[in-house]
Coordinates of C-alpha atoms and ligand atoms in Angstrom, one line a residue:
M816 CA -0.1 0.0 0.0
T817 CA 3.0 2.3 0.2
G818 CA 3.2 5.0 -2.0
Q819 CA -0.6 5.3 -2.6
T820 CA -2.1 8.6 -1.6
L821 CA -3.4 8.8 1.8
M822 CA -4.7 12.3 2.1
T823 CA -4.8 15.4 -0.3
L824 CA -5.4 18.9 0.9
T825 CA -6.4 21.4 -1.5
D826 CA -6.4 25.2 -0.7
I827 CA -7.3 24.5 2.8
K828 CA -8.3 27.6 5.0
K829 CA -9.2 27.8 8.5
S830 CA -10.4 30.9 10.6
Y831 CA -11.4 31.0 14.2
F832 CA -14.5 33.1 15.0
N833 CA -14.9 34.7 18.5
A834 CA -17.6 37.1 19.1
E835 CA -18.0 37.4 15.2
I836 CA -14.4 38.5 14.8
E837 CA -12.5 36.4 12.5
T838 CA -8.8 35.3 13.0
P839 CA -7.6 33.7 9.9
V840 CA -4.9 31.1 10.8
L841 CA -4.3 28.9 7.8
H842 CA -4.4 30.7 4.4
G843 CA -4.5 28.0 1.8
I844 CA -2.7 24.7 2.4
N845 CA -1.9 22.4 -0.4
V846 CA -0.2 19.0 0.7
T847 CA -0.6 15.5 -0.5
I848 CA 0.6 12.7 1.7
N849 CA 1.2 9.1 0.5
R850 CA 0.9 5.9 2.7
G851 CA 4.1 5.0 4.2
E852 CA 5.4 8.6 4.6
F853 CA 7.2 10.1 7.8
V854 CA 6.6 13.7 7.9
A855 CA 7.7 16.4 10.4
I856 CA 5.7 19.6 10.6
M857 CA 7.7 22.7 12.0
G858 CA 7.0 26.4 12.6
Q859 CA 7.0 28.8 15.2
S860 CA 4.5 28.9 18.0
G861 CA 1.1 30.0 16.7
S862 CA 2.0 29.3 13.0
G863 CA -1.1 26.9 12.8
K864 CA 0.5 23.5 13.2
S865 CA -2.1 22.3 15.9
T866 CA -5.0 23.7 13.9
L867 CA -3.6 21.6 10.8
M868 CA -3.2 18.7 12.9
N869 CA -6.6 18.7 14.3
I870 CA -8.0 19.0 10.8
L871 CA -6.0 16.2 9.5
G872 CA -7.3 14.1 12.4
C873 CA -10.7 14.9 11.6
L874 CA -11.4 16.5 15.0
D875 CA -11.9 20.1 13.5
T876 CA -13.2 21.0 10.1
P877 CA -11.7 23.7 7.6
T878 CA -13.5 27.1 6.9
S879 CA -13.0 26.2 3.1
G880 CA -11.0 24.1 0.8
S881 CA -11.1 20.3 0.0
F882 CA -9.8 17.4 2.5
V883 CA -9.6 13.8 0.7
L884 CA -8.7 11.2 3.3
N885 CA -8.7 7.5 1.9
G886 CA -10.5 8.6 -1.1
K887 CA -13.4 10.3 0.8
E888 CA -14.0 14.1 1.0
V889 CA -14.2 14.8 4.5
G890 CA -16.3 17.8 4.2
T891 CA -19.5 15.8 3.0
L892 CA -19.2 13.3 6.1
N893 CA -21.6 13.3 8.7
D894 CA -20.7 13.1 12.4
N895 CA -21.1 9.1 12.4
E896 CA -19.2 8.7 9.2
L897 CA -16.3 11.1 10.4
A898 CA -16.0 9.2 13.8
Q899 CA -15.9 6.0 11.8
I900 CA -13.3 7.0 9.4
R901 CA -11.3 8.6 12.3
N902 CA -11.6 5.4 14.4
E903 CA -10.5 3.2 11.5
T904 CA -7.6 5.4 9.9
I905 CA -6.2 7.7 12.4
G906 CA -4.4 7.1 15.7
F907 CA -3.8 10.4 17.5
V908 CA -1.2 11.1 20.1
F909 CA -2.0 14.3 21.9
Q910 CA 0.3 16.7 23.7
G911 CA 0.3 15.6 27.4
F912 CA -0.8 12.1 26.6
N913 CA -4.4 12.6 27.9
L914 CA -4.4 9.4 29.8
L915 CA -7.2 8.6 32.3
K916 CA -5.6 8.8 35.7
R917 CA -7.8 6.1 37.6
M918 CA -7.6 3.4 34.9
P919 CA -4.9 0.8 34.6
L920 CA -2.7 1.2 31.4
V921 CA -4.3 -1.8 29.7
D922 CA -7.8 -0.2 30.1
N923 CA -6.5 3.2 28.8
V924 CA -5.2 1.5 25.6
A925 CA -8.3 -0.8 25.4
L926 CA -10.6 2.2 25.4
P927 CA -10.5 3.0 21.6
L928 CA -11.4 -0.7 20.9
L929 CA -14.4 -0.4 23.3
Y930 CA -15.7 2.6 21.5
A931 CA -15.7 0.6 18.3
G932 CA -17.6 -2.1 19.9
V933 CA -15.0 -4.9 20.7
S934 CA -15.7 -7.0 23.6
M935 CA -13.8 -6.4 26.8
A936 CA -11.8 -9.4 26.9
E937 CA -10.8 -9.1 23.2
A938 CA -10.0 -5.4 23.8
R939 CA -7.8 -6.1 26.9
K940 CA -6.1 -8.8 24.8
R941 CA -5.1 -6.5 22.0
A942 CA -4.2 -3.7 24.3
T943 CA -1.8 -6.0 26.0
E944 CA -0.3 -6.9 22.9
K945 CA 0.4 -3.1 21.9
L946 CA 1.8 -2.4 25.4
T947 CA 4.1 -5.3 24.8
Q948 CA 5.1 -4.1 21.3
T949 CA 6.0 -0.7 23.0
G950 CA 8.0 -2.2 25.9
L951 CA 5.4 -1.9 28.5
G952 CA 4.2 -5.7 28.9
A953 CA 5.2 -5.8 32.4
F954 CA 3.1 -2.6 33.5
T955 CA -0.2 -3.3 32.1
K956 CA -1.9 -3.3 35.5
R957 CA -0.3 -0.1 36.7
L958 CA -1.9 3.4 37.0
P959 CA -0.5 6.3 34.6
N960 CA 0.8 7.8 37.7
Q961 CA 3.1 5.0 38.5
I962 CA 5.3 5.1 35.4
S963 CA 7.7 7.6 34.1
G964 CA 6.8 10.5 31.4
G965 CA 8.4 8.6 28.8
Q966 CA 6.3 5.4 29.4
Q967 CA 3.1 7.5 29.6
Q968 CA 4.0 8.6 26.1
R969 CA 4.4 5.2 25.1
V970 CA 1.1 4.2 26.6
A971 CA -0.4 7.1 24.4
I972 CA 1.3 5.7 21.4
S973 CA -0.1 2.2 22.2
R974 CA -3.4 3.6 22.5
A975 CA -3.0 5.4 19.1
L976 CA -1.8 2.2 17.5
V977 CA -4.5 -0.2 19.0
C978 CA -7.1 0.2 16.3
E979 CA -4.4 -0.6 13.5
P980 CA -4.6 2.8 12.0
A981 CA -3.0 3.7 8.7
L982 CA -1.7 7.0 10.0
I983 CA -0.1 8.1 13.5
L984 CA -0.8 12.0 14.2
A985 CA 1.5 13.3 17.0
D986 CA 1.5 16.7 18.2
E987 CA 4.8 17.2 20.1
P988 CA 5.4 13.8 20.9
T989 CA 8.6 14.4 22.6
G990 CA 7.6 17.8 24.1
N991 CA 7.8 17.0 27.7
L992 CA 10.6 14.2 27.5
D993 CA 14.2 14.2 28.2
T994 CA 16.9 13.6 25.4
T995 CA 17.3 9.8 25.9
T996 CA 13.3 9.1 26.2
S997 CA 13.0 11.2 23.1
V998 CA 15.4 9.2 21.1
E999 CA 13.5 6.1 22.5
I1000 CA 10.0 7.5 21.2
M1001 CA 11.6 8.5 17.8
N1002 CA 13.1 4.9 17.5
L1003 CA 9.6 3.5 18.0
F1004 CA 8.1 5.7 15.3
T1005 CA 10.8 5.0 12.9
R1006 CA 10.4 1.1 13.5
L1007 CA 6.7 1.5 12.9
N1008 CA 7.2 3.5 9.8
E1009 CA 9.9 1.0 8.3
E1010 CA 8.8 -2.2 9.5
Q1011 CA 4.9 -1.8 9.2
G1012 CA 4.7 0.9 6.6
M1013 CA 2.8 3.1 8.9
S1014 CA 2.4 6.8 7.8
I1015 CA 3.5 9.1 10.6
L1016 CA 3.2 13.0 11.0
I1017 CA 4.7 14.8 13.9
V1018 CA 4.6 18.3 15.1
T1019 CA 8.1 19.4 16.6
H1020 CA 10.0 22.2 17.6
E1021 CA 13.1 20.4 17.7
P1022 CA 15.5 19.8 14.6
D1023 CA 16.9 16.8 16.3
V1024 CA 13.4 15.1 16.4
A1025 CA 12.5 16.3 13.0
K1026 CA 15.7 14.7 11.5
Y1027 CA 14.0 11.2 12.0
A1028 CA 11.4 12.1 9.4
K1029 CA 12.0 12.0 5.7
R1030 CA 10.0 14.9 4.8
L1031 CA 9.8 18.5 6.3
V1032 CA 6.6 20.6 5.9
R1033 CA 7.3 24.1 7.5
L1034 CA 4.5 26.5 8.4
K1035 CA 4.8 30.3 8.9
D1036 CA 1.9 32.5 9.8
G1037 CA -0.5 29.8 8.2
Y1038 CA 1.5 29.4 5.0
V1039 CA 3.8 26.2 3.9
T1040 CA 7.1 27.7 3.4
Y1041 CA 9.1 24.5 2.7
D1042 CA 7.9 21.0 1.6
G1043 CA 10.5 18.7 0.7
P1044 CA 13.1 16.1 2.0
V1045 CA 14.4 16.7 5.7
A1046 CA 17.9 16.3 4.4
D1047 CA 17.6 19.5 2.1
A1048 CA 16.0 21.5 4.8
H1049 CA 19.1 22.9 6.6
L1050 CA 17.6 22.2 10.1
Ligands
ATP1629 N1 -10.1 28.5 19.4 C1 -9.2 29.3 18.9 N2 -9.9 30.8 18.7 C2 -9.2 31.7 18.2 N3 -7.7 31.7 17.9 C3 -7.3 30.5 18.0 C4 -7.8 29.3 18.6 N4 -7.1 28.4 18.7 C5 -5.9 28.7 18.1 N5 -6.0 30.1 17.7 C6 -5.0 30.9 17.2 O1 -4.5 30.2 16.0 C7 -3.1 30.5 15.8 C8 -2.4 29.1 15.6 O2 -2.7 28.4 16.8 P1 -2.0 26.8 16.7 O3 -2.5 26.3 18.0 O4 -2.6 26.0 15.5 O5 -0.6 27.1 16.7 P2 0.9 26.0 16.8 O6 1.5 26.3 15.7 O7 0.3 24.8 17.0 O8 1.5 26.7 18.2 P3 2.4 26.0 19.3 O9 3.7 25.7 18.6 O10 2.5 27.1 20.4 O11 1.5 24.7 19.8 C9 -2.7 31.1 17.0 O12 -2.4 32.5 16.8 C10 -3.7 31.1 18.0 O13 -3.8 31.8 18.8
MG1630 MG1 0.5 23.5 18.8

């Protein structure tokens, strides 16, 4: 499947409206992402990275333009169809992990499967497999506050992987982590990309993190100012 088009953004614009005041944030984004790509999105604070990620993750809708995901025009889908395409296609790793504090790791990871209608026993089995894959097989019964920040990030990644998505979207996945742990997380993304052909998009401020990707998209004030190989980007 590698090389096939996963998503196409054509002239995507996004404004936020507060008390009828329009704040334009994205000014016409044109990007195509193929299956199997590993892309880093960089840009100054406020340049629109999270806004773009939320649109790519079907968590928010553009003000205008076309977004085709998996051959479907996202703008024409109703809420149910949107939730379905999101669950089937995308694993989202949020900044700050978003783990449920009172729930053991295995249940945190199993949650998206329960939403998708999988039985509890089967969901826990698959969650345990994903935690094992990310090196946390021994910790499935612990609570999130009983493991380190890097381990919490790996739980968040396990949860993003559990529905076998074609695409992982990660907003600053190493933002709160020390260097050693960041390297560990980026090696995990590299493995998922190279061994399983998973498409990966990460937002990062750090050139050392972006270098793990193969392609760089740079945003400035809501415009794409660079889109090409990471190696040519003079990070
Ligand atoms: N709900 C909102 N209402 C109005 N403006 C918003 C809203 N959310 C974001 N913005 C504005 O949109 C712009 C882009 O925000 P966004 O969160 O996409 O930036 P970012 O590139 O992710 O920044 P950071 O690196 O700080 O996370 C900013 O100027 C921000 O203030
Ligand atoms: Mg952001």
